[in-house]
Structures are given as structure tokens and as C-alpha cells.
Amino acid sequence: MPQLPAPAYPDEVRARLEADAKEVIARYPGSRSALLPLLHLVQAEEGYVSRTGMAFCAELLGLTTAEVTAVATFYTMYRRGPGGDYQVGVCTNTLCAVMGGDAIFERLREHLGVGNGGTTEDGRITLEHIECNAACDFAPVVMVNWEFFDNQTPESAERLVDDLIAGRTVAPTRGAPLCSYKETSRILAGFPDERPGAVEASGGAGPASLAGLRLARGEEPHPRVVSPRGESPRDARPHDPSPSEHLSSHDAPQQTSASDPDHPAGPVTEEGA
């Protein structure tokens, strides 16, 4: 059904957003290139990208609301409706799922009483499943407002959301200290994180992520992929992991069809028997 025009921001809010938006737009040779950070900017105002926010972006960049809507609905980091102070994303892509991501998501869904994209009644947490957190070497991974919580279990993830709801301090495995979803959106819009020590705490990649880089630089000997000529695999020495190798705190994956006696898998005959 046709909708009425989006309501305008209050005058004082619009004046403040315009000043910030002009600062963002000035960073780009073409104004329309500023659309992504401007969407984060309006999301920082309301906690999601509203119709008012999209109309604001369209007006300042000389775009149609359809062009802005096409971008805002394409990227999953832009909310389309109100959400919680903390967005808890559970990776359920292949490796995280095998290592327990599906079990974590199911535990949080039951514990919080919300489904995918749902927000708790107190407005503290929005739960969602994420296709990939780009941290497979720390699987399974949970992200809170885009900060990493590595090597999670259903139990540790449940403690995490309980701490967030109770207002207790929660420290990511790596990265900057947590802040609210609105504050995170403003940082993603390109404005500095002014919290004392936050930038210094952000750090770099974890040691597991850097293992390949160290090998490429020759800082560590390359591991043998195949057995030496004349030596059968069964006669090879047992592999002794180096200190740099990442060992998961729970490196046994969840049961699969191949390992679950109740759901055996294997080759079938041509007749499908």
C-alpha cells in the first residue's frame, strides 16, 4: 500500500545531522560515494535506518529514495526496524556450524525467548544468525556489535548474554571494548572513537590468523603435507603441534551424519538401497 511521506527530523536533530553529514560528504570526490557512511550516521541516531533517515540521505546526496532504499536493504549491517542495545550475531556458516554454531544459536534462541532478528522485551539484545564472521580459525564465533567473542560454547554464550542483560562489563576476545549499537554505528560512519584507550585496545589479528603469514615469510618451517618418498604414512612420526598452532578449547565438532550412529551415512548402490 502507498505510504505517506516520511516525517522529517526535529529541527535540532536535523541541524546536528546535517553538520555531521557535510563532514562525511567532504571526504569523497563524488557525493554519492558517501551513502554508506551516511546510512550508518542516521542509524546511530535512531538505532536503525528509518524512512526518515533514508529521505534525509537522499536529499543531501541528490539521490532518489529508491536508490537509497536499494542500498539500505542490500547490506545486512543496516537495520530496518528498532533493535536492542547489543546485537548478538552467531555465525552459522559451515565451519562454525560444524564446531557448534547451530547449537549456540539454538541455546540462545531458547534462553532469550526470541527468534532470528528478534529483540528481548527489555530492549537489551537482538539475536541474529550470521552467515560468516570471517574468523573461521576461532570457530565457533559470536559477535556483539561487531566485536569478536571467539571459541564459544552454548554455555559461554549464555553467560555472555546474561552479563549483557545485567549490565556487567563484558570484554571481547580481541578488539575494542564494547559500546552500544548506536555508538558502534557512529564509529562505522567514520567518526573517531573518543573513549579513552579504545583505539589502542583494538589491536590486530589473532595468532591463528597470522600463522599463514609467518609461514610465507619463512619465520617458521613449512609443515609437510605428504610423507617423504619411501616413507609410508603409517610409519610417519606423530605430528607435534607447534606453539603457534591454534588449538580450540573444544576441538571436537558436533555430531554429523557420519559420526552419529542414529543417522548413518555412506555409499549407496545404483538402485539407492
XYZ file of C-alpha atoms in Angstrom:
273
model
C 0.000 0.000 0.000
C 1.228 3.558 -0.668
C 2.796 5.225 2.353
C 2.640 8.821 3.467
C 5.888 10.796 3.115
C 8.374 10.073 5.868
C 8.200 12.548 8.759
C 11.089 14.992 8.996
C 13.635 15.009 11.796
C 13.060 17.622 14.509
C 14.882 20.843 13.658
C 17.628 20.414 16.257
C 18.274 16.798 15.206
C 18.391 17.711 11.523
C 20.811 20.581 12.146
C 23.171 18.272 14.049
C 22.959 15.515 11.447
C 23.490 17.958 8.593
C 26.703 19.223 10.183
C 27.982 15.648 10.596
C 26.816 14.663 7.106
C 28.646 17.560 5.464
C 31.830 16.444 7.206
C 31.381 12.937 5.812
C 30.496 14.078 2.291
C 33.577 16.314 2.131
C 35.785 13.191 2.331
C 34.713 11.965 -1.098
C 35.262 13.354 -4.624
C 31.698 12.341 -5.528
C 28.934 12.951 -3.007
C 27.039 9.733 -3.704
C 30.087 7.772 -2.511
C 29.190 8.956 0.991
C 25.952 6.981 1.073
C 27.209 4.010 3.124
C 28.677 6.092 5.971
C 25.617 8.369 5.931
C 23.384 5.347 6.442
C 25.492 4.438 9.477
C 25.135 8.028 10.657
C 21.334 8.009 10.593
C 21.364 4.527 12.140
C 23.384 5.993 15.011
C 20.545 8.441 15.603
C 17.607 6.039 15.823
C 19.231 2.626 16.134
C 18.041 1.646 12.651
C 17.687 3.128 9.172
C 14.207 4.608 9.185
C 12.283 6.052 6.249
C 13.115 9.471 7.669
C 16.806 8.595 7.638
C 16.681 7.356 4.050
C 14.861 10.501 2.913
C 17.500 12.594 4.687
C 20.338 10.754 2.894
C 18.587 11.056 -0.466
C 18.080 14.795 -0.070
C 21.667 15.557 0.909
C 23.205 13.370 -1.803
C 20.847 14.242 -4.628
C 19.562 10.678 -4.927
C 16.080 9.245 -5.125
C 14.676 7.456 -2.104
C 14.500 4.330 -4.286
C 18.285 4.456 -4.833
C 18.916 4.864 -1.112
C 16.430 2.121 -0.212
C 18.125 -0.276 -2.656
C 21.423 0.150 -0.811
C 19.966 0.150 2.712
C 18.097 -3.110 2.075
C 21.075 -4.825 0.415
C 23.542 -4.682 3.299
C 22.729 -6.627 6.441
C 24.581 -4.225 8.745
C 21.721 -1.746 8.320
C 18.688 -2.480 10.476
C 15.246 -1.911 9.016
C 13.492 -1.657 12.377
C 14.187 -0.892 16.044
C 16.534 -3.294 17.807
C 18.421 -3.867 21.035
C 21.403 -2.127 22.594
C 23.501 -5.178 21.745
C 23.251 -7.111 18.516
C 24.391 -10.673 19.188
C 25.282 -12.441 15.963
C 26.001 -16.163 15.930
C 27.903 -17.485 12.941
C 26.084 -20.483 11.460
C 28.159 -20.876 8.323
C 29.824 -24.191 7.555
C 32.821 -24.373 9.891
C 31.210 -22.554 12.821
C 28.097 -24.694 12.401
C 30.134 -27.920 12.477
C 32.030 -26.716 15.539
C 28.830 -25.858 17.397
C 27.409 -22.616 15.989
C 23.991 -24.132 15.371
C 23.892 -25.431 18.945
C 24.865 -21.978 20.256
C 22.159 -20.238 18.251
C 19.532 -22.734 19.394
C 20.576 -22.336 23.033
C 20.360 -18.524 22.823
C 17.049 -18.667 20.989
C 15.536 -20.741 23.767
C 17.268 -18.831 26.585
C 16.269 -15.364 25.320
C 12.853 -16.384 24.031
C 13.323 -14.706 20.640
C 13.875 -15.927 17.114
C 16.258 -14.761 14.424
C 16.109 -10.964 14.275
C 14.062 -10.799 17.473
C 14.707 -8.417 20.354
C 14.253 -9.179 24.054
C 11.427 -7.402 25.850
C 13.864 -5.255 27.847
C 15.368 -3.914 24.608
C 18.840 -5.106 25.509
C 19.594 -7.798 22.935
C 18.760 -8.508 19.313
C 19.658 -12.054 18.260
C 20.582 -12.970 14.710
C 22.407 -15.674 12.836
C 25.258 -14.513 10.613
C 26.441 -16.327 7.521
C 30.153 -15.690 8.182
C 32.131 -13.669 10.689
C 35.384 -14.139 8.711
C 37.054 -15.762 11.722
C 36.957 -19.460 10.883
C 40.183 -20.175 12.773
C 38.409 -19.220 16.002
C 35.195 -21.134 15.325
C 32.568 -21.048 16.607
C 32.411 -17.257 16.806
C 29.821 -14.901 18.269
C 29.892 -11.163 17.565
C 28.384 -8.465 19.773
C 28.035 -5.127 17.980
C 30.691 -6.443 15.550
C 33.274 -7.266 18.233
C 34.632 -10.824 18.391
C 33.948 -13.465 21.026
C 35.958 -16.495 19.900
C 35.778 -20.225 20.623
C 32.331 -20.053 22.140
C 30.204 -22.842 23.569
C 26.473 -22.833 24.304
C 27.309 -22.323 27.980
C 29.741 -19.432 27.456
C 27.364 -17.730 25.005
C 24.534 -17.975 27.532
C 26.737 -16.390 30.200
C 27.649 -13.655 27.722
C 24.067 -12.579 27.056
C 23.209 -12.810 30.761
C 26.073 -10.421 31.516
C 24.906 -8.024 28.816
C 21.355 -8.028 30.155
C 22.602 -7.470 33.723
C 24.820 -4.560 32.634
C 28.047 -6.270 33.676
C 31.278 -5.390 31.873
C 31.993 -7.782 29.024
C 35.355 -7.875 27.250
C 35.667 -9.158 23.658
C 38.292 -11.798 22.938
C 40.068 -9.209 20.786
C 39.230 -5.746 19.616
C 37.955 -2.585 21.248
C 35.764 -2.563 24.360
C 32.056 -2.928 23.746
C 29.830 0.087 23.241
C 26.152 0.404 22.357
C 24.807 -0.328 18.899
C 24.186 3.372 18.248
C 27.727 4.254 19.306
C 29.088 1.495 17.077
C 27.122 2.871 14.122
C 28.603 6.328 14.614
C 32.116 4.877 14.636
C 31.322 2.979 11.425
C 30.181 6.271 9.914
C 33.795 7.396 10.220
C 33.813 9.394 13.412
C 36.575 8.770 15.971
C 36.080 6.534 18.960
C 36.751 9.017 21.745
C 36.638 6.546 24.621
C 39.975 6.535 26.500
C 42.130 3.601 25.388
C 39.575 2.212 22.928
C 41.695 2.699 19.803
C 44.820 1.240 21.411
C 42.826 -1.787 22.593
C 41.620 -2.650 19.094
C 44.869 -4.474 18.279
C 45.352 -6.643 15.199
C 44.641 -10.142 14.003
C 44.878 -13.084 16.382
C 47.828 -15.509 16.275
C 45.870 -18.194 14.436
C 45.049 -15.744 11.639
C 48.722 -14.831 11.266
C 50.076 -18.384 11.031
C 49.980 -18.368 7.225
C 51.733 -15.004 7.086
C 54.546 -16.295 9.275
C 54.955 -19.327 7.035
C 55.030 -17.134 3.919
C 57.773 -15.002 5.458
C 59.825 -18.072 6.295
C 59.593 -17.371 10.004
C 58.515 -20.969 10.626
C 59.277 -24.196 8.728
C 56.592 -25.273 6.311
C 54.716 -28.356 7.564
C 54.961 -31.480 5.411
C 51.714 -32.095 3.530
C 52.726 -35.512 2.142
C 55.020 -38.196 3.522
C 58.645 -38.205 2.384
C 59.446 -40.506 -0.541
C 59.897 -44.069 0.654
C 58.093 -43.441 3.942
C 54.542 -44.673 4.268
C 52.015 -42.527 6.144
C 51.556 -45.185 8.823
C 55.299 -45.068 9.576
C 55.411 -41.286 9.811
C 56.173 -39.670 13.128
C 53.156 -38.348 15.049
C 52.541 -34.668 14.423
C 53.684 -32.461 17.291
C 51.796 -29.132 17.112
C 53.987 -26.047 17.380
C 53.117 -23.350 19.957
C 51.896 -21.120 17.133
C 49.229 -23.550 16.014
C 45.709 -22.720 17.133
C 44.119 -25.345 19.349
C 40.444 -24.873 20.015
C 39.305 -25.090 23.591
C 36.754 -27.647 22.440
C 38.112 -29.061 19.198
C 35.620 -31.908 18.935
C 32.948 -30.932 16.405
C 29.270 -31.515 16.854
C 27.934 -34.869 15.700
C 27.321 -35.154 11.975
C 25.613 -37.808 9.898
C 28.966 -39.556 9.529
C 29.638 -39.701 13.256
C 26.124 -40.127 14.602
C 25.158 -43.823 14.831
C 21.487 -42.893 14.723
C 21.925 -41.223 11.323
C 24.493 -43.291 9.420
C 25.803 -42.114 6.077
C 27.687 -43.958 3.399
C 27.716 -45.035 -0.239
C 24.544 -46.388 -1.768
C 24.009 -48.788 -4.604
C 22.788 -47.699 -8.013
C 19.305 -48.743 -7.006
C 19.520 -46.389 -3.967
C 19.461 -49.256 -1.447
